[in-house]
PDB file of N, CA and C in Angstrom:
ATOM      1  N   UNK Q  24      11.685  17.205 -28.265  1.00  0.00           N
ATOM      2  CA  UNK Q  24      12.181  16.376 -27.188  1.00  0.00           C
ATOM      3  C   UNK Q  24      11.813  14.924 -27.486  1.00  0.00           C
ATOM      4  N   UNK Q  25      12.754  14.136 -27.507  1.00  0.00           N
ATOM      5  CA  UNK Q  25      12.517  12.565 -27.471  1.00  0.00           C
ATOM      6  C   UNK Q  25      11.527  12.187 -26.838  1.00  0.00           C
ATOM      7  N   UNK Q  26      10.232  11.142 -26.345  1.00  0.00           N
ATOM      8  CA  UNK Q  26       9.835  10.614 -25.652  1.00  0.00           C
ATOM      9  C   UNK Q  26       9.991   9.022 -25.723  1.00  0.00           C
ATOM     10  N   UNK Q  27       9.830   8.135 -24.049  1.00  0.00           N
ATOM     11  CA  UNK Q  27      10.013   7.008 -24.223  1.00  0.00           C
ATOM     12  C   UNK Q  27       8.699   6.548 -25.112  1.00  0.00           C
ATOM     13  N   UNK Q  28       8.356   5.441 -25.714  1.00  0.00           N
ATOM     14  CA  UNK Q  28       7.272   4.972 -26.354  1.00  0.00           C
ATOM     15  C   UNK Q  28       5.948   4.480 -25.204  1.00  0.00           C
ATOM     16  N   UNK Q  29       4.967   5.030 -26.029  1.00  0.00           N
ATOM     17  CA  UNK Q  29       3.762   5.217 -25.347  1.00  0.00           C
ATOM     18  C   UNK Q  29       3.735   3.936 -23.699  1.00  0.00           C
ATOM     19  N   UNK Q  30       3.748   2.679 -24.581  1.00  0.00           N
ATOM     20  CA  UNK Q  30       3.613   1.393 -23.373  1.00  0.00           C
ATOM     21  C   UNK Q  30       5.342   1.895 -22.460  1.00  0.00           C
ATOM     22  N   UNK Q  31       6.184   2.066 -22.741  1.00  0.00           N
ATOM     23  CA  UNK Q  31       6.894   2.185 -21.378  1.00  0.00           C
ATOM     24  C   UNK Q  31       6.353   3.572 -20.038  1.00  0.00           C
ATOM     25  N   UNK Q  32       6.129   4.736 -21.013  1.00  0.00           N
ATOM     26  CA  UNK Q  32       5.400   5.491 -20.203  1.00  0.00           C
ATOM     27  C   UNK Q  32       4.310   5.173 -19.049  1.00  0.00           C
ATOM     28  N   UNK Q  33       3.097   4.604 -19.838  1.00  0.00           N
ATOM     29  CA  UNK Q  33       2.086   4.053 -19.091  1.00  0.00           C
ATOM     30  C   UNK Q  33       3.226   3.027 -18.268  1.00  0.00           C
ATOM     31  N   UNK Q  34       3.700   2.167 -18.048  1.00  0.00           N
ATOM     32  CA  UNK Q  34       3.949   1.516 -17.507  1.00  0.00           C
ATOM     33  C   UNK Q  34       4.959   1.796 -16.186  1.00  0.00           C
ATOM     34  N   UNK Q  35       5.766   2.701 -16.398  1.00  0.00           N
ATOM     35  CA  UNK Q  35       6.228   3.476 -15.284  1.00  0.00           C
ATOM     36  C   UNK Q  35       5.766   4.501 -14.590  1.00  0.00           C
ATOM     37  N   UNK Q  36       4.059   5.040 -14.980  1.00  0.00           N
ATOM     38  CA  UNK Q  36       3.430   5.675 -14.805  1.00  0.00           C
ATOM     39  C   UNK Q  36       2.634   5.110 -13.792  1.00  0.00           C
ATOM     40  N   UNK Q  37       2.352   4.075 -14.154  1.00  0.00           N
ATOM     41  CA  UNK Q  37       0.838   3.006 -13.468  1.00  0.00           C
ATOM     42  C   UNK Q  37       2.117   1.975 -12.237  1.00  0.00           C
ATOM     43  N   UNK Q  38       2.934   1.964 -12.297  1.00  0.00           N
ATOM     44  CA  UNK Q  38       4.337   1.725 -10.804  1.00  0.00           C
ATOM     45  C   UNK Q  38       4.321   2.251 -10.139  1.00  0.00           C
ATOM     46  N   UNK Q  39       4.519   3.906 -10.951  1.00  0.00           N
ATOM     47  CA  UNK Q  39       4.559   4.851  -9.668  1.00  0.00           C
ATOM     48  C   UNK Q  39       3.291   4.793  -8.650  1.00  0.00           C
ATOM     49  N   UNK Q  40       2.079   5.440  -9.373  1.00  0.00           N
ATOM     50  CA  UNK Q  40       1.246   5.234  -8.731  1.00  0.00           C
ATOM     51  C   UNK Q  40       0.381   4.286  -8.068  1.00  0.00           C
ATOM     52  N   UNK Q  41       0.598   2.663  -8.370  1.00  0.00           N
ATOM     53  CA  UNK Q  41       0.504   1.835  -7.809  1.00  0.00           C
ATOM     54  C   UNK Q  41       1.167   2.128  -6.288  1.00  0.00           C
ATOM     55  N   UNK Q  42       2.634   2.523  -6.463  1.00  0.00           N
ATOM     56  CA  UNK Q  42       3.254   2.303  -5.146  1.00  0.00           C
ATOM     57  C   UNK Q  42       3.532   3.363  -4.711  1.00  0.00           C
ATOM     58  N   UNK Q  43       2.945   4.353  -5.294  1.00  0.00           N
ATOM     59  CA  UNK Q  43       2.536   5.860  -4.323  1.00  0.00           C
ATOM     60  C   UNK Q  43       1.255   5.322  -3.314  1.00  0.00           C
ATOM     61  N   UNK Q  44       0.260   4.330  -3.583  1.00  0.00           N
ATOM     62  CA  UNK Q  44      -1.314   4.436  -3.009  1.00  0.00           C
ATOM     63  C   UNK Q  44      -0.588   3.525  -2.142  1.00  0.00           C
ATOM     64  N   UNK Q  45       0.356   2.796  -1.667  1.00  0.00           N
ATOM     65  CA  UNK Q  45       0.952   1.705  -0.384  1.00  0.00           C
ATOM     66  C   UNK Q  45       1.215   2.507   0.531  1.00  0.00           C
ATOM     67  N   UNK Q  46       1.072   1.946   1.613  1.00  0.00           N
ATOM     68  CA  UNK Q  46       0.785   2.206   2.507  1.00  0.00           C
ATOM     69  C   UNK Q  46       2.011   2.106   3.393  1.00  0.00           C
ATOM     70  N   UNK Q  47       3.286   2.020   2.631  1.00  0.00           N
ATOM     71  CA  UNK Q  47       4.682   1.394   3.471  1.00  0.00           C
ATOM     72  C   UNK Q  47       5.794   2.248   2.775  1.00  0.00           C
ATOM     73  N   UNK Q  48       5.516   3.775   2.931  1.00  0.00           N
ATOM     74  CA  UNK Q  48       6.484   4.548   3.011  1.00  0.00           C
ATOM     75  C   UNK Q  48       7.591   4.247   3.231  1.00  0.00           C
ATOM     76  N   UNK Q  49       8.063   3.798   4.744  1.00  0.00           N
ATOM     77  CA  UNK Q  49       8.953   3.449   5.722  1.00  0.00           C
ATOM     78  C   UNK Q  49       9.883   1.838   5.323  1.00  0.00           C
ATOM     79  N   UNK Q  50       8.755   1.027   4.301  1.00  0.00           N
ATOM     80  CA  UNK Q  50       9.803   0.357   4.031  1.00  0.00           C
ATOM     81  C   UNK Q  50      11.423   0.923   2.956  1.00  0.00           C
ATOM     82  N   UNK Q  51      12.635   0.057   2.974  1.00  0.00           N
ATOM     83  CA  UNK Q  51      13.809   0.876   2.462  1.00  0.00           C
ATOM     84  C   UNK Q  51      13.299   0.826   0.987  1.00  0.00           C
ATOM     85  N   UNK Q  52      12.946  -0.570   0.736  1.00  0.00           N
ATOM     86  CA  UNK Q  52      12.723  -1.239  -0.743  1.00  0.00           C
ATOM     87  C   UNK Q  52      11.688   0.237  -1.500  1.00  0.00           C
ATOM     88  N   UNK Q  53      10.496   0.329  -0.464  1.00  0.00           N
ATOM     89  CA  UNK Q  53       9.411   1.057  -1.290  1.00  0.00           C
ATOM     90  C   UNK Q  53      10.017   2.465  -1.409  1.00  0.00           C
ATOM     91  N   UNK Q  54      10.872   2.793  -0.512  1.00  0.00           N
ATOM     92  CA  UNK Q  54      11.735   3.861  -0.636  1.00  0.00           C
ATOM     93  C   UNK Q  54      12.555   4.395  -1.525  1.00  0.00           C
ATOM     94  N   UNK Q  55      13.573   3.432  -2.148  1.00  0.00           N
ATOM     95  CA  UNK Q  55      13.962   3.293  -3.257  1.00  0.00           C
ATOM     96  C   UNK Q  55      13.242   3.246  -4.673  1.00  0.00           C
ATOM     97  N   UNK Q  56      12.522   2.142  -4.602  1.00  0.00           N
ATOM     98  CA  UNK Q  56      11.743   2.237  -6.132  1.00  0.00           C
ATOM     99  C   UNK Q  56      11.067   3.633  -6.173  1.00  0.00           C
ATOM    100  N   UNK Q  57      10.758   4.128  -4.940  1.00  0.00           N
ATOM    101  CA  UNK Q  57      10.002   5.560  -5.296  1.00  0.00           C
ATOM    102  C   UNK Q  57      10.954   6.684  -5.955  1.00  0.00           C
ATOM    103  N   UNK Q  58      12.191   6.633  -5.465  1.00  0.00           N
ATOM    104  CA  UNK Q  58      12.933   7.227  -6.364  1.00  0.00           C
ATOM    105  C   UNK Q  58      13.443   6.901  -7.196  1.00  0.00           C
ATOM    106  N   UNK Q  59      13.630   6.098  -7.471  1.00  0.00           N
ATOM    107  CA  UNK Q  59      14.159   5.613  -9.101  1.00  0.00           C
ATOM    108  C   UNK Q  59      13.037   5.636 -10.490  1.00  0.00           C
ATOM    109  N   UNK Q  60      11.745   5.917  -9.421  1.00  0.00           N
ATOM    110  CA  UNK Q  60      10.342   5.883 -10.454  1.00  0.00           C
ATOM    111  C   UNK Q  60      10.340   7.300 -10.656  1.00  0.00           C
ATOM    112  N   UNK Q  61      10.450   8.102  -9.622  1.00  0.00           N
ATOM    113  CA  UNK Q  61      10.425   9.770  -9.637  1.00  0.00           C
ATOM    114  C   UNK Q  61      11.719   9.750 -10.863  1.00  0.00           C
ATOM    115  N   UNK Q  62      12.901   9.439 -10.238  1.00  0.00           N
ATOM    116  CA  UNK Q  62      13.926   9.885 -11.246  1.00  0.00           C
ATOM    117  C   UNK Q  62      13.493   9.869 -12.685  1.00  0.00           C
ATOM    118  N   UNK Q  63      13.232   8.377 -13.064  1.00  0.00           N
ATOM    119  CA  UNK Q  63      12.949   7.679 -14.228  1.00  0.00           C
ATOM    120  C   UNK Q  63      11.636   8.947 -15.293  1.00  0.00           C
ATOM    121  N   UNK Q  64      10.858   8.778 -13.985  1.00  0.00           N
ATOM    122  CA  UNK Q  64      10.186   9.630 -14.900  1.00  0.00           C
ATOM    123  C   UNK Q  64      10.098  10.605 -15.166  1.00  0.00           C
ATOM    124  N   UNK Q  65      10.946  11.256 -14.524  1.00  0.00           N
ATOM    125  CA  UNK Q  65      11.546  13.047 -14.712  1.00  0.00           C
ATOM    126  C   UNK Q  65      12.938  13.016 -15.933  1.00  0.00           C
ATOM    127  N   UNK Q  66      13.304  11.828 -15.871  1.00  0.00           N
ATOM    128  CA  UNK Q  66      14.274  12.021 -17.013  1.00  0.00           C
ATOM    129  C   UNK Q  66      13.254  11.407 -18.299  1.00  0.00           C
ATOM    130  N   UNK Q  67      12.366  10.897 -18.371  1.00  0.00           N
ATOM    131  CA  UNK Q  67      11.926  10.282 -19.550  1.00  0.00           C
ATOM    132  C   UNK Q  67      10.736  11.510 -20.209  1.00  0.00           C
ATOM    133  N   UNK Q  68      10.472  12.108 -18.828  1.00  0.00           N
ATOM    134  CA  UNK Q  68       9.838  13.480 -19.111  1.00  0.00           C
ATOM    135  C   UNK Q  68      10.120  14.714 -19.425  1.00  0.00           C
ATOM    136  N   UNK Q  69      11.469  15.142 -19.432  1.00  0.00           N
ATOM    137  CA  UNK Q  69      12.045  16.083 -19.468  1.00  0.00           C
ATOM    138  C   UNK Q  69      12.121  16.843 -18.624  1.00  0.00           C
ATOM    139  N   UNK Q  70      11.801  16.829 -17.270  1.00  0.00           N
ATOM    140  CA  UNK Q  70      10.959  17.363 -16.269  1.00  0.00           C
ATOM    141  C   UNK Q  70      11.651  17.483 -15.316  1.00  0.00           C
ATOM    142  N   UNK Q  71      11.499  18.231 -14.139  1.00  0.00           N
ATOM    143  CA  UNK Q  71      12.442  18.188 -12.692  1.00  0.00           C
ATOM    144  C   UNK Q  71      11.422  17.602 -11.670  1.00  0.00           C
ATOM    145  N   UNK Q  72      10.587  18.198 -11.428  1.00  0.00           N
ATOM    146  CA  UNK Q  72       9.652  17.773 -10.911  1.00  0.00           C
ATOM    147  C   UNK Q  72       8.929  16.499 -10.764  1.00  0.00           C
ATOM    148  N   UNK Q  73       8.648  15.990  -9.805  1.00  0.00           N
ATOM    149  CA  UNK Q  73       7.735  14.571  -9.847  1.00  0.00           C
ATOM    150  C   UNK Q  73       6.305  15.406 -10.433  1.00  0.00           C
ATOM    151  N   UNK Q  74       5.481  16.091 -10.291  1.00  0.00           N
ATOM    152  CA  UNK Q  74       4.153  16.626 -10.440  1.00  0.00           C
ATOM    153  C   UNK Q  74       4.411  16.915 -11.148  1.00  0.00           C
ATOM    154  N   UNK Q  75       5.488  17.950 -12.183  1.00  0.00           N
ATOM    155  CA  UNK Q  75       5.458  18.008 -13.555  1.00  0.00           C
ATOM    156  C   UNK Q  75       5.801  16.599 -14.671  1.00  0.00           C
ATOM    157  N   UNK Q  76       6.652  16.088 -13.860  1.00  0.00           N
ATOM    158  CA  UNK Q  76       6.781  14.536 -14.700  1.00  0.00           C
ATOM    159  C   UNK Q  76       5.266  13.863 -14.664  1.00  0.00           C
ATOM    160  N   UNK Q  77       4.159  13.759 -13.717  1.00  0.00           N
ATOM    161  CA  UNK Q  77       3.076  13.019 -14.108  1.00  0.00           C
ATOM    162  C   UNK Q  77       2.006  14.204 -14.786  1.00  0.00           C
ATOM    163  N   UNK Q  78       2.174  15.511 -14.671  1.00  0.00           N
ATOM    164  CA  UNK Q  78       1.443  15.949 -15.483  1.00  0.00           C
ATOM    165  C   UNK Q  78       2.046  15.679 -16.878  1.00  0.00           C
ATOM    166  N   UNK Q  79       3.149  15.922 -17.227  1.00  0.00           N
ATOM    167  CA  UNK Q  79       3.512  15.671 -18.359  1.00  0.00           C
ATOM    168  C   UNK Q  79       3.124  14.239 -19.040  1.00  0.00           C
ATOM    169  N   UNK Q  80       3.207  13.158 -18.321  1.00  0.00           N
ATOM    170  CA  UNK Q  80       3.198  12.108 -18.683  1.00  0.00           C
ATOM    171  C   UNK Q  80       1.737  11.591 -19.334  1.00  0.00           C
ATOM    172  N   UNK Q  81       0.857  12.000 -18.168  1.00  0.00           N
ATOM    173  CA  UNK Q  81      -0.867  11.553 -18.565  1.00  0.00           C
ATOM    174  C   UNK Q  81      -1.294  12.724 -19.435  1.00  0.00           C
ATOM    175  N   UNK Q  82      -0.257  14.140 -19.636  1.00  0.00           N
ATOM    176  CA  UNK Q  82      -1.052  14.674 -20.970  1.00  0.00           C
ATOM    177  C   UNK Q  82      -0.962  14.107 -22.334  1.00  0.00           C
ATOM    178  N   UNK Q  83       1.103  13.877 -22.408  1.00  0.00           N
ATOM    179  CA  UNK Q  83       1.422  12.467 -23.338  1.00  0.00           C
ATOM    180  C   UNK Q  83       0.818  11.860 -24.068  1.00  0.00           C
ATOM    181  N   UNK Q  84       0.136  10.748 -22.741  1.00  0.00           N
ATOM    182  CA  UNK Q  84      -0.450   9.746 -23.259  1.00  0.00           C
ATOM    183  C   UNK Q  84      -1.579   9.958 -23.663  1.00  0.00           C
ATOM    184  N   UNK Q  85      -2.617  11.073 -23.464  1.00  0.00           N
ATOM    185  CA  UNK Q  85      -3.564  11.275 -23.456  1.00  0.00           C
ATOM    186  C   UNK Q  85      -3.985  11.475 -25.029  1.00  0.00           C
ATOM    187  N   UNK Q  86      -2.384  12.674 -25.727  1.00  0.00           N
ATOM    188  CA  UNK Q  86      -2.677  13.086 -26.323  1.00  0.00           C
ATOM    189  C   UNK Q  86      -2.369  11.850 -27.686  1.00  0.00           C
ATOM    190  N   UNK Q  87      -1.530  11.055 -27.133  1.00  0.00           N
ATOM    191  CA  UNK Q  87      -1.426  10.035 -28.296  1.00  0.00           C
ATOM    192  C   UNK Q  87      -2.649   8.697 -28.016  1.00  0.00           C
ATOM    193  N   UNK Q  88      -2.895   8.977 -27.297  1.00  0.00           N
ATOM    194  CA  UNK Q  88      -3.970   7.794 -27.517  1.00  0.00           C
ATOM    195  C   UNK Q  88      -5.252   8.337 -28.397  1.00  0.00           C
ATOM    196  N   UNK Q  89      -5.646   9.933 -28.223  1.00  0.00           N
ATOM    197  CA  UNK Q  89      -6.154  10.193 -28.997  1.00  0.00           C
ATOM    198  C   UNK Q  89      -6.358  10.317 -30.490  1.00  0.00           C
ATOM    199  N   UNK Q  90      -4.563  11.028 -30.659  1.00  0.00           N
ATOM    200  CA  UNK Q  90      -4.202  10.942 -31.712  1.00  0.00           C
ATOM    201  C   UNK Q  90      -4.117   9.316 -32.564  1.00  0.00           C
ATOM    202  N   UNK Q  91      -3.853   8.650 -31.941  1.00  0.00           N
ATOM    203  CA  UNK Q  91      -3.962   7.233 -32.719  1.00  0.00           C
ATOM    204  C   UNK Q  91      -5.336   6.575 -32.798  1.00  0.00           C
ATOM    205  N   UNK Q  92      -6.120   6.929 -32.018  1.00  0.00           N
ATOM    206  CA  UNK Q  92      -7.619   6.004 -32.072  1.00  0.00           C
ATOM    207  C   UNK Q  92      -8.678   6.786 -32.558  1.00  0.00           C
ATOM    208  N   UNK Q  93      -8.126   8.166 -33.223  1.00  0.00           N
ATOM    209  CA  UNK Q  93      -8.997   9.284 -33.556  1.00  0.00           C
ATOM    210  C   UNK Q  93      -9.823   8.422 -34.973  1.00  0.00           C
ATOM    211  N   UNK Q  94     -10.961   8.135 -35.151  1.00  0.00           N
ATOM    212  CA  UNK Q  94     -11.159   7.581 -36.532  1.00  0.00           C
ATOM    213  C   UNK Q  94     -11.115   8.362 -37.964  1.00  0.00           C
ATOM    214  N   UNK Q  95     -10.544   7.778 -38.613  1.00  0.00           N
ATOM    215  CA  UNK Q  95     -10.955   8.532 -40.112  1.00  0.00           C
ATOM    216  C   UNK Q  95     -12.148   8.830 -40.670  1.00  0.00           C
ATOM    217  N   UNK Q  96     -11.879   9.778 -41.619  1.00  0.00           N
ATOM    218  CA  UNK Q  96     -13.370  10.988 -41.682  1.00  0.00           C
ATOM    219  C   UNK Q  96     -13.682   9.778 -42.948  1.00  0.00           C
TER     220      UNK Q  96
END
């Protein structure tokens, strides 16, 4: 499966949840970006789910940040 590159992930990752922790559900605006962030990241995840799109996402990143900062033997 394709993935978007590491920095767009984190970055639509750290949106969502920025503007999941607000406190303004009820506005239309925060309403919208919440779905277009859910969408976004269920299509960039392969995923249907919002909870499988951020599990997927922070295992992702997890696993490439490791993989890239792992040091040589």
């Amino acid at each position: 499966m394709l993935m978007p590159l590491p920095a767009t992930l984190s970055a639509l990752l750290t949106d969502y949840e920025k503007l999941a922790a607000k406190q303004t559900p009820n506005d239309e605006l925060h309403g919208q970006r919440m779905r277009d962030l859910t969408y976004t990241l269920c299509v960039s995840t392969g995923t249907r789910t919002i909870d499988d799109a951020l599990t997927t996402a922070h295992t992702y990143l997890n696993t490439h940040i490791t993989a890239t900062f792992t040091p040589a033997a």
